[in-house]
Short mmCIF file of C-alpha atoms in Angstrom, two decimals:
data_model
loop_
_atom_site.label_atom_id
_atom_site.label_comp_id
_atom_site.label_asym_id
_atom_site.label_seq_id
_atom_site.Cartn_x
_atom_site.Cartn_y
_atom_site.Cartn_z
CA MET R 1 -75.47 -106.02 -54.90
CA THR R 2 -76.31 -108.88 -52.54
CA ALA R 3 -77.61 -110.89 -55.47
CA THR R 4 -74.33 -110.61 -57.33
CA THR R 5 -72.27 -111.59 -54.30
CA THR R 6 -74.39 -114.71 -53.67
CA LEU R 7 -74.08 -115.59 -57.30
CA ALA R 8 -70.33 -115.19 -57.11
CA ARG R 9 -70.22 -117.31 -53.98
CA GLY R 10 -72.37 -119.98 -55.62
CA GLU R 11 -70.12 -119.98 -58.62
CA ARG R 12 -67.05 -120.29 -56.47
CA LEU R 13 -68.61 -123.24 -54.64
CA HIS R 14 -69.39 -124.85 -57.97
CA LEU R 15 -65.86 -124.27 -59.13
CA SER R 16 -64.31 -125.81 -56.04
CA ARG R 17 -66.61 -128.82 -56.36
CA ALA R 18 -65.47 -129.30 -59.97
CA ARG R 19 -61.91 -129.02 -58.83
CA LEU R 20 -62.48 -131.57 -56.07
CA GLY R 21 -64.02 -134.01 -58.56
CA LYS R 22 -60.99 -133.61 -60.76
CA LEU R 23 -58.64 -134.24 -57.88
CA VAL R 24 -60.58 -137.40 -56.95
CA ARG R 25 -60.28 -138.66 -60.52
CA HIS R 26 -56.54 -137.91 -60.47
CA VAL R 27 -56.17 -139.99 -57.32
CA ILE R 28 -58.28 -142.84 -58.74
CA GLY R 29 -56.17 -142.85 -61.91
CA VAL R 30 -52.91 -143.10 -59.99
CA ALA R 31 -54.33 -145.75 -57.63
CA ALA R 32 -55.58 -147.84 -60.56
CA PHE R 33 -52.18 -147.64 -62.20
CA LEU R 34 -50.41 -148.76 -59.02
CA LEU R 35 -52.92 -151.58 -58.55
CA LEU R 36 -52.39 -152.85 -62.11
CA TRP R 37 -48.64 -152.66 -61.61
CA GLU R 38 -48.89 -154.59 -58.35
CA LEU R 39 -51.09 -157.25 -59.97
CA ALA R 40 -48.73 -157.57 -62.93
CA GLY R 41 -45.94 -158.41 -60.48
CA ARG R 42 -47.97 -160.70 -58.20
CA THR R 43 -49.47 -162.76 -61.00
CA GLY R 44 -46.04 -163.25 -62.55
CA LEU R 45 -46.96 -161.39 -65.72
CA LEU R 46 -43.91 -159.12 -65.48
CA THR R 47 -41.29 -161.04 -63.55
CA TRP R 48 -38.46 -158.58 -64.16
CA LEU R 49 -40.40 -155.63 -62.75
CA PRO R 50 -40.49 -155.30 -58.95
CA THR R 51 -43.99 -154.80 -57.52
CA ALA R 52 -45.41 -151.33 -56.93
CA SER R 53 -45.45 -151.89 -53.15
CA ALA R 54 -41.80 -152.98 -53.03
CA SER R 55 -40.74 -150.04 -55.20
CA LEU R 56 -42.74 -147.51 -53.18
CA ALA R 57 -41.40 -148.90 -49.91
CA ARG R 58 -37.86 -148.61 -51.23
CA ALA R 59 -38.55 -145.06 -52.44
CA VAL R 60 -39.71 -144.12 -48.93
CA GLY R 61 -36.62 -145.82 -47.53
CA LEU R 62 -34.41 -143.72 -49.79
CA ALA R 63 -35.77 -140.56 -48.16
CA PHE R 64 -33.92 -141.64 -44.99
CA ASP R 65 -30.79 -142.86 -46.74
CA PRO R 66 -28.03 -140.28 -46.24
CA ALA R 67 -26.04 -141.59 -49.23
CA PHE R 68 -29.02 -141.07 -51.53
CA LEU R 69 -29.86 -137.66 -50.08
CA GLY R 70 -26.26 -136.55 -50.57
CA ASP R 71 -26.40 -137.62 -54.21
CA LEU R 72 -29.75 -135.93 -54.75
CA LEU R 73 -28.38 -132.73 -53.25
CA SER R 74 -25.28 -132.92 -55.42
CA THR R 75 -27.37 -133.16 -58.62
CA LEU R 76 -29.68 -130.34 -57.55
CA THR R 77 -26.73 -128.13 -56.56
CA ALA R 78 -25.13 -128.48 -59.97
CA ALA R 79 -28.47 -127.66 -61.62
CA ALA R 80 -29.04 -124.71 -59.28
CA ILE R 81 -25.62 -123.25 -60.09
CA GLY R 82 -25.87 -123.93 -63.81
CA LEU R 83 -29.31 -122.51 -64.53
CA PRO R 84 -28.69 -118.91 -63.30
CA LEU R 85 -25.35 -118.88 -65.10
CA ALA R 86 -27.12 -119.96 -68.29
CA VAL R 87 -29.60 -117.09 -67.83
CA LEU R 88 -26.74 -114.64 -67.33
CA VAL R 89 -25.08 -115.81 -70.54
CA ALA R 90 -28.13 -116.35 -72.73
CA VAL R 91 -30.37 -113.36 -71.98
CA PRO R 92 -27.82 -110.64 -72.89
CA LEU R 93 -26.79 -112.62 -75.98
CA GLY R 94 -30.43 -113.04 -76.99
CA LEU R 95 -31.04 -109.31 -76.49
CA LEU R 96 -28.02 -108.52 -78.64
CA LEU R 97 -29.07 -110.89 -81.43
CA GLY R 98 -32.67 -109.77 -81.21
CA THR R 99 -32.05 -106.03 -81.32
CA VAL R 100 -29.10 -105.86 -83.73
CA PRO R 101 -30.14 -107.73 -86.90
CA VAL R 102 -26.69 -107.42 -88.47
CA VAL R 103 -25.10 -109.48 -85.69
CA GLU R 104 -27.89 -112.04 -85.90
CA GLU R 105 -27.46 -112.51 -89.63
CA MET R 106 -23.69 -112.77 -89.29
CA THR R 107 -23.77 -115.43 -86.61
CA ARG R 108 -26.81 -117.38 -87.84
CA ALA R 109 -24.82 -120.03 -89.73
CA ILE R 110 -22.67 -120.70 -86.67
CA VAL R 111 -25.62 -120.80 -84.28
CA GLU R 112 -27.49 -123.13 -86.64
CA PHE R 113 -24.57 -125.51 -86.66
CA LEU R 114 -23.76 -125.45 -82.94
CA ARG R 115 -27.35 -125.82 -81.75
CA PRO R 116 -28.09 -129.34 -83.07
CA ILE R 117 -24.89 -130.86 -81.62
CA PRO R 118 -26.24 -133.32 -79.06
CA SER R 119 -24.96 -131.77 -75.83
CA VAL R 120 -24.11 -135.14 -74.26
CA ALA R 121 -21.56 -135.72 -77.05
CA LEU R 122 -19.52 -133.00 -75.36
CA ILE R 123 -19.31 -134.94 -72.06
CA PRO R 124 -15.97 -136.70 -72.75
CA LEU R 125 -14.50 -133.44 -74.01
CA ALA R 126 -15.69 -131.44 -71.02
CA LEU R 127 -14.39 -134.03 -68.56
CA PHE R 128 -10.89 -133.58 -70.00
CA ALA R 129 -11.01 -129.82 -70.41
CA PHE R 130 -12.64 -128.86 -67.08
CA GLN R 131 -11.30 -130.13 -63.77
CA PRO R 132 -12.54 -131.06 -61.20
CA GLU R 133 -15.65 -132.89 -62.43
CA ILE R 134 -18.12 -130.48 -60.85
CA ASN R 135 -16.81 -127.79 -63.20
CA ALA R 136 -17.36 -130.02 -66.22
CA LYS R 137 -20.87 -130.79 -64.98
CA VAL R 138 -21.76 -127.12 -64.50
CA ALA R 139 -20.12 -126.08 -67.78
CA LEU R 140 -22.17 -128.63 -69.72
CA ILE R 141 -25.37 -127.63 -67.91
CA VAL R 142 -24.74 -123.98 -68.76
CA TYR R 143 -23.97 -124.75 -72.40
CA ALA R 144 -26.98 -127.00 -72.97
CA SER R 145 -29.56 -125.02 -71.02
CA ALA R 146 -28.49 -121.68 -72.51
CA TRP R 147 -29.93 -122.63 -75.92
CA PRO R 148 -33.67 -122.52 -75.19
CA ILE R 149 -33.21 -119.32 -73.18
CA LEU R 150 -31.21 -117.71 -75.99
CA ILE R 151 -33.71 -118.70 -78.67
CA ASN R 152 -36.73 -117.63 -76.62
CA THR R 153 -35.13 -114.29 -75.76
CA LEU R 154 -34.37 -113.74 -79.43
CA TYR R 155 -37.94 -114.50 -80.50
CA GLY R 156 -39.41 -112.54 -77.60
CA VAL R 157 -37.42 -109.41 -78.43
CA ARG R 158 -38.33 -109.68 -82.10
CA ASP R 159 -41.98 -109.93 -81.15
CA VAL R 160 -41.95 -106.58 -79.30
CA ASP R 161 -44.51 -104.07 -80.53
CA PRO R 162 -42.50 -101.69 -82.76
CA VAL R 163 -44.91 -98.82 -81.93
CA ALA R 164 -43.83 -98.97 -78.30
CA THR R 165 -40.11 -98.89 -79.07
CA GLU R 166 -40.53 -96.17 -81.70
CA THR R 167 -42.57 -94.08 -79.29
CA LEU R 168 -39.86 -94.23 -76.65
CA ARG R 169 -37.20 -93.50 -79.19
CA SER R 170 -39.07 -90.45 -80.45
CA PHE R 171 -39.19 -89.20 -76.87
CA GLY R 172 -35.42 -89.24 -76.93
CA PHE R 173 -34.68 -92.45 -75.04
CA GLY R 174 -31.41 -94.11 -76.06
CA ARG R 175 -31.11 -97.63 -77.41
CA GLY R 176 -30.08 -99.07 -74.03
CA SER R 177 -32.98 -97.60 -72.12
CA VAL R 178 -35.48 -98.65 -74.82
CA ILE R 179 -34.21 -102.21 -74.37
CA MET R 180 -34.46 -102.01 -70.58
CA ARG R 181 -37.88 -100.28 -70.55
CA VAL R 182 -39.69 -101.98 -73.42
CA SER R 183 -37.91 -104.91 -75.06
CA LEU R 184 -36.88 -106.78 -71.92
CA PRO R 185 -40.21 -106.47 -70.06
CA SER R 186 -42.31 -107.46 -73.06
CA ALA R 187 -39.99 -110.35 -73.89
CA ALA R 188 -40.05 -111.52 -70.25
CA PRO R 189 -42.81 -114.14 -70.66
CA PHE R 190 -40.94 -115.73 -73.58
CA ILE R 191 -37.70 -115.67 -71.62
CA PHE R 192 -39.36 -117.33 -68.65
CA THR R 193 -40.75 -120.11 -70.83
CA GLY R 194 -37.20 -120.64 -72.07
CA ILE R 195 -35.97 -120.88 -68.49
CA ARG R 196 -38.64 -123.48 -67.68
CA LEU R 197 -37.54 -125.59 -70.66
CA ALA R 198 -33.92 -125.10 -69.61
CA ALA R 199 -34.63 -126.35 -66.08
CA SER R 200 -35.50 -129.82 -67.35
CA ILE R 201 -32.36 -129.79 -69.52
CA THR R 202 -30.20 -129.09 -66.46
CA LEU R 203 -31.38 -132.38 -64.93
CA ILE R 204 -30.80 -134.29 -68.20
CA LEU R 205 -27.23 -133.05 -68.40
CA ALA R 206 -26.45 -133.44 -64.69
CA ILE R 207 -27.59 -137.08 -64.67
CA SER R 208 -25.81 -137.88 -67.95
CA VAL R 209 -22.50 -136.47 -66.72
CA GLU R 210 -22.86 -138.36 -63.45
CA TYR R 211 -23.12 -141.63 -65.37
CA PHE R 212 -19.54 -141.20 -66.53
CA VAL R 213 -17.79 -140.04 -63.39
CA GLY R 214 -18.49 -142.69 -60.80
CA GLY R 215 -16.84 -140.85 -57.94
CA ALA R 216 -18.54 -137.53 -58.53
CA GLY R 217 -21.82 -138.40 -56.81
CA GLY R 218 -25.27 -137.35 -57.95
CA ILE R 219 -28.45 -139.26 -58.82
CA GLY R 220 -26.79 -140.50 -62.02
CA ALA R 221 -23.93 -142.07 -60.08
CA PHE R 222 -26.43 -143.53 -57.61
CA LEU R 223 -28.47 -145.03 -60.47
CA ILE R 224 -25.43 -146.59 -62.16
CA GLN R 225 -24.22 -147.94 -58.82
CA ALA R 226 -27.67 -149.42 -58.18
CA SER R 227 -27.82 -150.99 -61.65
CA THR R 228 -24.63 -152.96 -61.01
CA GLY R 229 -26.34 -154.77 -58.11
CA ILE R 230 -27.65 -158.28 -58.52
CA GLY R 231 -31.04 -159.25 -59.98
CA ALA R 232 -34.25 -158.10 -58.37
CA ASP R 233 -32.56 -155.85 -55.77
CA ALA R 234 -30.88 -153.80 -58.46
CA MET R 235 -34.19 -153.21 -60.21
CA VAL R 236 -35.98 -152.16 -57.01
CA ASP R 237 -33.25 -149.60 -56.31
CA VAL R 238 -33.31 -148.31 -59.88
CA ILE R 239 -37.12 -147.98 -60.01
CA ALA R 240 -37.26 -146.28 -56.60
CA THR R 241 -34.59 -143.77 -57.66
CA LEU R 242 -36.48 -143.21 -60.89
CA MET R 243 -39.58 -142.33 -58.85
CA TRP R 244 -37.56 -139.69 -57.03
CA ALA R 245 -36.11 -138.36 -60.27
CA GLY R 246 -39.65 -138.03 -61.64
CA ALA R 247 -40.89 -136.38 -58.46
CA VAL R 248 -38.07 -133.84 -58.54
CA GLY R 249 -38.66 -133.12 -62.21
CA LEU R 250 -42.37 -132.71 -61.61
CA ALA R 251 -41.82 -130.41 -58.61
CA VAL R 252 -39.41 -128.16 -60.51
CA ASN R 253 -41.71 -127.96 -63.50
CA THR R 254 -44.82 -127.28 -61.40
CA VAL R 255 -43.14 -124.54 -59.39
CA LEU R 256 -41.87 -122.81 -62.52
CA LEU R 257 -45.20 -123.17 -64.30
CA ARG R 258 -47.06 -121.66 -61.33
CA ALA R 259 -44.54 -118.83 -61.12
CA GLU R 260 -44.94 -118.20 -64.83
CA ARG R 261 -48.75 -118.04 -64.57
CA ARG R 262 -48.56 -115.71 -61.59
CA LEU R 263 -45.85 -113.39 -62.92
CA PHE R 264 -47.40 -113.03 -66.32
CA ARG R 265 -51.07 -113.31 -65.48
CA TRP R 266 -51.82 -110.44 -67.86
CA ARG R 267 -50.60 -112.59 -70.71
CA PHE R 268 -52.62 -115.70 -69.91
CA SER R 269 -55.93 -114.00 -69.29
CA MET A 1 -28.18 -114.98 -104.59
CA ILE A 2 -24.37 -115.29 -104.30
CA ARG A 3 -24.37 -112.02 -102.46
CA THR A 4 -26.75 -113.24 -99.75
CA ILE A 5 -24.79 -116.49 -99.37
CA VAL A 6 -21.57 -114.54 -98.93
CA LYS A 7 -23.29 -112.20 -96.51
CA ARG A 8 -24.60 -115.09 -94.44
CA LEU A 9 -21.58 -117.37 -94.49
CA TRP A 10 -18.51 -115.13 -94.50
CA LEU A 11 -18.07 -115.54 -90.77
CA VAL A 12 -17.75 -119.34 -90.99
CA PRO A 13 -14.33 -119.44 -92.73
CA VAL A 14 -13.18 -116.54 -90.56
CA VAL A 15 -14.06 -118.50 -87.41
CA LEU A 16 -12.41 -121.67 -88.76
CA VAL A 17 -9.18 -119.83 -89.58
CA ALA A 18 -9.20 -118.06 -86.21
CA TRP A 19 -9.80 -121.40 -84.50
CA GLU A 20 -6.90 -122.99 -86.42
CA LEU A 21 -4.54 -120.13 -85.58
CA ALA A 22 -5.56 -119.92 -81.92
CA THR A 23 -5.30 -123.66 -81.26
CA THR A 24 -1.97 -123.92 -83.07
CA ALA A 25 -0.61 -121.01 -81.06
CA ALA A 26 -1.98 -122.30 -77.75
CA ALA A 27 -0.82 -125.88 -78.39
CA ASN A 28 -3.24 -127.10 -75.72
CA PRO A 29 -3.64 -130.89 -76.11
CA PHE A 30 -7.36 -130.65 -75.23
CA PHE A 31 -8.02 -128.26 -78.10
CA PRO A 32 -6.44 -129.68 -81.27
CA PRO A 33 -6.48 -127.52 -84.42
CA PRO A 34 -9.43 -128.16 -86.77
CA MET A 35 -7.09 -129.31 -89.56
CA LEU A 36 -5.82 -132.07 -87.32
CA ILE A 37 -9.41 -133.09 -86.45
CA ALA A 38 -10.32 -133.12 -90.13
CA SER A 39 -7.32 -135.25 -91.10
CA ARG A 40 -8.13 -137.69 -88.27
CA MET A 41 -11.72 -137.94 -89.49
CA TYR A 42 -10.49 -138.65 -93.02
CA GLU A 43 -7.99 -141.24 -91.88
CA MET A 44 -10.39 -143.04 -89.51
CA TRP A 45 -13.64 -142.91 -91.45
CA PHE A 46 -13.52 -141.43 -94.94
CA SER A 47 -10.47 -143.05 -96.57
CA GLY A 48 -12.14 -146.37 -97.42
CA PRO A 49 -12.48 -147.95 -100.87
CA PHE A 50 -15.97 -146.43 -101.30
CA LEU A 51 -15.38 -143.31 -99.22
CA LEU A 52 -16.34 -144.91 -95.90
CA THR A 53 -13.90 -147.16 -94.03
CA GLU A 54 -14.89 -150.41 -92.36
CA GLU A 55 -14.85 -148.71 -88.95
CA ALA A 56 -17.25 -146.05 -90.18
CA VAL A 57 -19.68 -148.57 -91.72
CA ASP A 58 -19.60 -150.82 -88.66
CA ASN A 59 -20.37 -147.98 -86.25
CA PHE A 60 -22.32 -145.31 -88.13
CA GLY A 61 -24.69 -147.93 -89.52
CA PRO A 62 -25.93 -149.37 -86.21
CA SER A 63 -26.28 -145.88 -84.70
CA LEU A 64 -28.38 -144.64 -87.59
CA VAL A 65 -30.58 -147.73 -87.65
CA ARG A 66 -31.16 -147.52 -83.89
CA VAL A 67 -31.97 -143.84 -83.74
CA VAL A 68 -34.19 -143.78 -86.82
CA GLY A 69 -35.94 -147.06 -85.97
CA SER A 70 -36.57 -146.11 -82.35
CA TRP A 71 -37.79 -142.66 -83.32
CA GLY A 72 -40.19 -144.21 -85.81
CA ALA A 73 -41.48 -146.67 -83.22
CA ALA A 74 -41.95 -143.91 -80.65
CA VAL A 75 -43.83 -141.76 -83.17
CA VAL A 76 -46.23 -144.58 -84.12
CA LEU A 77 -46.78 -145.57 -80.49
CA GLY A 78 -46.97 -142.03 -79.13
CA VAL A 79 -49.28 -140.61 -81.77
CA GLY A 80 -51.51 -143.71 -81.85
CA LEU A 81 -51.87 -143.92 -78.10
CA GLY A 82 -52.08 -140.16 -77.72
CA VAL A 83 -54.89 -139.71 -80.23
CA ALA A 84 -56.82 -142.65 -78.75
CA LEU A 85 -56.46 -141.25 -75.23
CA GLY A 86 -57.15 -137.70 -76.34
CA ARG A 87 -60.40 -138.66 -78.06
CA THR A 88 -61.63 -140.54 -74.99
CA ALA A 89 -62.83 -137.50 -73.08
CA TRP A 90 -63.80 -139.20 -69.81
CA LEU A 91 -60.30 -140.65 -69.39
CA ALA A 92 -58.60 -137.26 -69.29
CA ASP A 93 -58.60 -136.63 -65.55
CA TYR A 94 -57.55 -140.19 -64.76
CA ILE A 95 -54.49 -140.35 -66.98
CA ASP A 96 -53.20 -136.76 -66.83
CA PRO A 97 -51.15 -137.11 -63.65
CA LEU A 98 -49.54 -140.33 -64.92
CA VAL A 99 -48.54 -138.79 -68.24
CA GLU A 100 -47.26 -135.66 -66.47
CA PHE A 101 -45.15 -137.81 -64.18
CA GLY A 102 -43.78 -139.84 -67.06
CA ARG A 103 -42.77 -136.68 -68.84
CA ALA A 104 -41.14 -135.25 -65.73
CA VAL A 105 -38.69 -138.16 -65.37
CA PRO A 106 -35.40 -136.91 -66.87
CA PRO A 107 -35.12 -139.17 -69.98
CA PRO A 108 -31.54 -140.39 -69.40
CA ALA A 109 -32.62 -141.69 -65.97
CA MET A 110 -34.43 -144.53 -67.79
CA LEU A 111 -31.15 -145.97 -69.06
CA PRO A 112 -30.19 -148.00 -65.93
CA VAL A 113 -33.53 -149.85 -66.04
CA PHE A 114 -32.60 -151.25 -69.42
CA LEU A 115 -28.99 -151.79 -68.44
CA VAL A 116 -30.24 -154.10 -65.66
CA LEU A 117 -32.75 -155.73 -67.98
CA PHE A 118 -30.67 -156.26 -71.14
CA GLN A 119 -27.05 -155.52 -70.01
CA MET A 120 -25.76 -154.63 -73.50
CA GLY A 121 -26.72 -154.29 -77.12
CA THR A 122 -29.33 -152.79 -79.36
CA GLN A 123 -32.26 -153.49 -77.01
CA VAL A 124 -30.75 -151.08 -74.47
CA GLN A 125 -30.59 -148.28 -77.03
CA VAL A 126 -34.01 -148.91 -78.52
CA ALA A 127 -35.76 -149.12 -75.15
CA THR A 128 -33.97 -146.05 -73.77
CA ILE A 129 -34.77 -143.95 -76.81
CA VAL A 130 -38.41 -145.06 -77.12
CA PHE A 131 -39.21 -144.62 -73.42
CA GLY A 132 -37.30 -141.36 -73.26
CA ILE A 133 -38.83 -139.57 -76.23
CA ILE A 134 -42.37 -140.92 -76.23
CA TRP A 135 -43.60 -138.45 -73.54
CA PRO A 136 -43.52 -135.17 -75.47
CA ILE A 137 -45.09 -136.98 -78.45
CA LEU A 138 -47.77 -138.58 -76.28
CA LEU A 139 -48.57 -135.39 -74.39
CA ASN A 140 -48.86 -133.25 -77.49
CA SER A 141 -50.91 -135.85 -79.37
CA ILE A 142 -53.34 -136.09 -76.46
CA ASP A 143 -53.56 -132.31 -76.31
CA GLY A 144 -54.00 -131.95 -80.06
CA ALA A 145 -56.64 -134.68 -80.35
CA ARG A 146 -58.53 -133.33 -77.35
CA ASN A 147 -58.89 -129.83 -78.74
CA VAL A 148 -60.27 -130.55 -82.20
CA ASP A 149 -62.87 -127.96 -83.15
CA HIS A 150 -66.32 -129.27 -82.18
CA LEU A 151 -67.84 -127.77 -85.29
CA GLN A 152 -65.66 -130.08 -87.39
CA THR A 153 -66.40 -133.28 -85.47
CA ASP A 154 -70.11 -132.45 -85.28
CA THR A 155 -70.20 -131.86 -89.03
CA ALA A 156 -68.53 -135.22 -89.53
CA THR A 157 -71.18 -136.86 -87.35
CA VAL A 158 -74.02 -135.19 -89.22
CA PHE A 159 -72.65 -136.42 -92.55
CA GLY A 160 -72.13 -139.89 -91.12
CA LEU A 161 -68.41 -139.92 -91.92
CA PRO A 162 -66.93 -143.41 -91.32
CA ARG A 163 -64.51 -143.75 -88.42
CA HIS A 164 -61.30 -144.11 -90.39
CA LEU A 165 -62.08 -141.07 -92.55
CA ARG A 166 -62.92 -139.13 -89.44
CA LEU A 167 -59.51 -140.01 -88.00
CA PHE A 168 -57.44 -139.35 -91.10
CA ARG A 169 -59.37 -136.43 -92.55
CA ILE A 170 -60.37 -134.48 -89.46
CA ILE A 171 -58.72 -135.45 -86.20
CA LEU A 172 -55.12 -136.06 -87.33
CA PRO A 173 -54.94 -132.97 -89.56
CA ALA A 174 -56.43 -130.77 -86.83
CA ALA A 175 -54.05 -132.18 -84.23
CA SER A 176 -50.99 -132.10 -86.51
CA PRO A 177 -49.56 -128.70 -85.48
CA LYS A 178 -49.51 -129.85 -81.85
CA ILE A 179 -48.18 -133.29 -82.77
CA PHE A 180 -45.36 -131.73 -84.75
CA ALA A 181 -44.41 -129.54 -81.79
CA GLY A 182 -43.90 -132.76 -79.80
CA LEU A 183 -42.05 -134.45 -82.64
CA ARG A 184 -39.64 -131.54 -82.92
CA LEU A 185 -38.59 -132.00 -79.30
CA SER A 186 -38.29 -135.75 -79.78
CA VAL A 187 -35.83 -135.52 -82.69
CA SER A 188 -33.03 -133.87 -80.74
CA LEU A 189 -33.83 -135.92 -77.63
CA ALA A 190 -33.54 -139.17 -79.63
CA LEU A 191 -30.01 -138.31 -80.70
CA ILE A 192 -29.04 -137.37 -77.14
CA LEU A 193 -30.34 -140.69 -75.80
CA MET A 194 -28.63 -142.61 -78.60
CA VAL A 195 -25.30 -141.10 -77.61
CA ILE A 196 -25.72 -141.72 -73.87
CA SER A 197 -26.93 -145.28 -74.27
CA GLU A 198 -24.09 -146.08 -76.68
CA LEU A 199 -21.49 -144.49 -74.44
CA LYS A 200 -22.65 -146.70 -71.60
CA GLY A 201 -24.18 -149.93 -72.89
CA SER A 202 -22.87 -150.78 -76.34
CA THR A 203 -20.03 -152.40 -78.26
CA ASP A 204 -20.57 -150.44 -81.45
CA GLY A 205 -21.99 -147.13 -82.64
CA ILE A 206 -20.80 -143.54 -82.70
CA GLY A 207 -21.22 -143.22 -78.93
CA TYR A 208 -19.07 -146.32 -78.49
CA LEU A 209 -16.33 -144.81 -80.68
CA LEU A 210 -16.51 -141.72 -78.51
CA SER A 211 -16.12 -143.75 -75.32
CA VAL A 212 -13.12 -145.65 -76.77
CA ALA A 213 -11.47 -142.38 -77.81
CA SER A 214 -12.20 -141.00 -74.37
CA SER A 215 -10.62 -143.94 -72.52
CA ASN A 216 -7.53 -143.61 -74.74
CA ALA A 217 -7.51 -139.85 -74.05
CA ASP A 218 -7.34 -139.45 -77.84
CA MET A 219 -8.46 -135.82 -78.11
CA PRO A 220 -8.58 -135.47 -81.93
CA ALA A 221 -10.74 -138.61 -82.12
CA ILE A 222 -13.11 -137.25 -79.44
CA TRP A 223 -13.46 -134.00 -81.38
CA ALA A 224 -14.02 -135.99 -84.56
CA GLY A 225 -16.89 -137.82 -82.87
CA VAL A 226 -18.43 -134.51 -81.78
CA VAL A 227 -18.21 -133.17 -85.34
CA VAL A 228 -19.89 -136.27 -86.79
CA LEU A 229 -22.68 -136.06 -84.20
CA GLY A 230 -23.07 -132.35 -84.92
CA VAL A 231 -23.46 -133.06 -88.64
CA LEU A 232 -25.95 -135.82 -87.84
CA GLY A 233 -27.94 -133.50 -85.56
CA TYR A 234 -27.94 -130.81 -88.22
CA ALA A 235 -29.09 -133.28 -90.87
CA PHE A 236 -31.92 -134.70 -88.74
CA ASN A 237 -33.08 -131.24 -87.78
CA SER A 238 -33.09 -130.02 -91.38
CA LEU A 239 -34.92 -133.12 -92.64
CA PHE A 240 -37.50 -132.73 -89.91
CA LEU A 241 -38.08 -129.04 -90.65
CA LEU A 242 -38.46 -129.89 -94.34
CA ALA A 243 -41.06 -132.56 -93.57
CA GLU A 244 -42.86 -130.26 -91.16
CA ARG A 245 -43.07 -127.49 -93.71
CA ARG A 246 -44.45 -129.94 -96.30
CA VAL A 247 -47.08 -131.36 -93.99
CA LEU A 248 -48.16 -128.16 -92.31
CA THR A 249 -48.19 -125.73 -95.25
CA TRP A 250 -51.76 -126.56 -96.18
CA HIS A 251 -52.71 -126.00 -92.55
CA ARG A 252 -51.27 -122.50 -92.43
CA GLY A 253 -52.89 -121.81 -95.78
CA ALA A 254 -56.29 -123.05 -94.60
CA ARG A 255 -56.08 -121.07 -91.39
CA GLY A 256 -54.93 -117.96 -93.22
CA THR A 257 -57.90 -117.86 -95.60
CA ALA A 258 -60.49 -118.95 -93.05
#
């Protein structure tokens, strides 16, 4: 008994040391990249690119810039409204298409044509059809981010073990309760993966729409505004904003990935 | 055969007719009837001496060249770099956070960098597309090359397989399912970035036509642009799936019998 616990403790120690080593190598990698970037600027190798130190300093400065924070909030708000709406639209549709093959076969041609339309091509259309601009932004986010959720729900429901659904049905459960008790829970990991993919699409669409409506705010508007500045200053602003955009994207993805691992641990183990 | 086609496609004409009737009845200027869109498309683009008009040739051509060329460049760069990085085991922990960060940047956010750098023209589109779509390709190539079965690489070592054969006969085939997963994402992303970069920083291309139509509030022309881009997206997707099936069939077959 004691032997096994010491072994477990030893293993845990070993594990945390391995993890620490990994973390150190991550930090070294990032530091080396920043150093190379800085040197490339200082030695005049890349004259158009602001140095790493100037860009980082500007990025830190942006954290205290109310105009930037307002724009960041505006982009995130649109994404945060759009994503749940996309889930509300796409999951029931996916369940319908996944459980009623007739409907799926009927609509397949239409789905297959609508899906490859590049969503940003709809921006001019949406800006005319939905007023004010925030509605157009949210509508486009919902449309574009619903696709991966819909497709993943469809595949997830199809992948459900037929023995489980047949068993419930033979016990007299109706179609609706079989869906709620078996299909939806076992498709949940697929659906969640779809939502994670959709989250990055919400940012793509939000920023793209913001490029075209100057007054509407958002990181996209901030970026376009910054890019109209003069020379080196414009580039510093753009690169610093880009760092924030990457950080936000990374944070969203990491949070969702962690949640996915935790919620569906039984699937990953 | 005919029966299955009818069964699959009967809803398409029904939807088109319903769309025509509904939009004619509603008479909403933002939603023109499909017949009007189709006649505008014919008049603007498909009524030329050899089918295509001058406007179509001058704008569809550059768009196609940019998107296909940039995609090709991103594939070569992404797969080449990805396989090299993936096979260099000790590098993994050093580069992973950088690649993850690069992938996390929303691709359209790269556009202003190139607007500052090049102002206008094809360089803006090429750079935006390449830098936007290379991340999923790079990430998947690294992942695929990293996880090649040791038994296979060890066998290659034992038989003294030369480097290039090792790359083309073992590593690339083993990594190809992963690589194709990245490529699939990159195809639709390339088209998206082509449209955005042409809407914003170009004087020709389909995106440019769309932005002109939009500033004239010419709704049928906007819809026509959407239809053309939809057809293009459908075509690219179908071509890609065809290529994927060709390349990966042997893989599924090999795995199935193993």
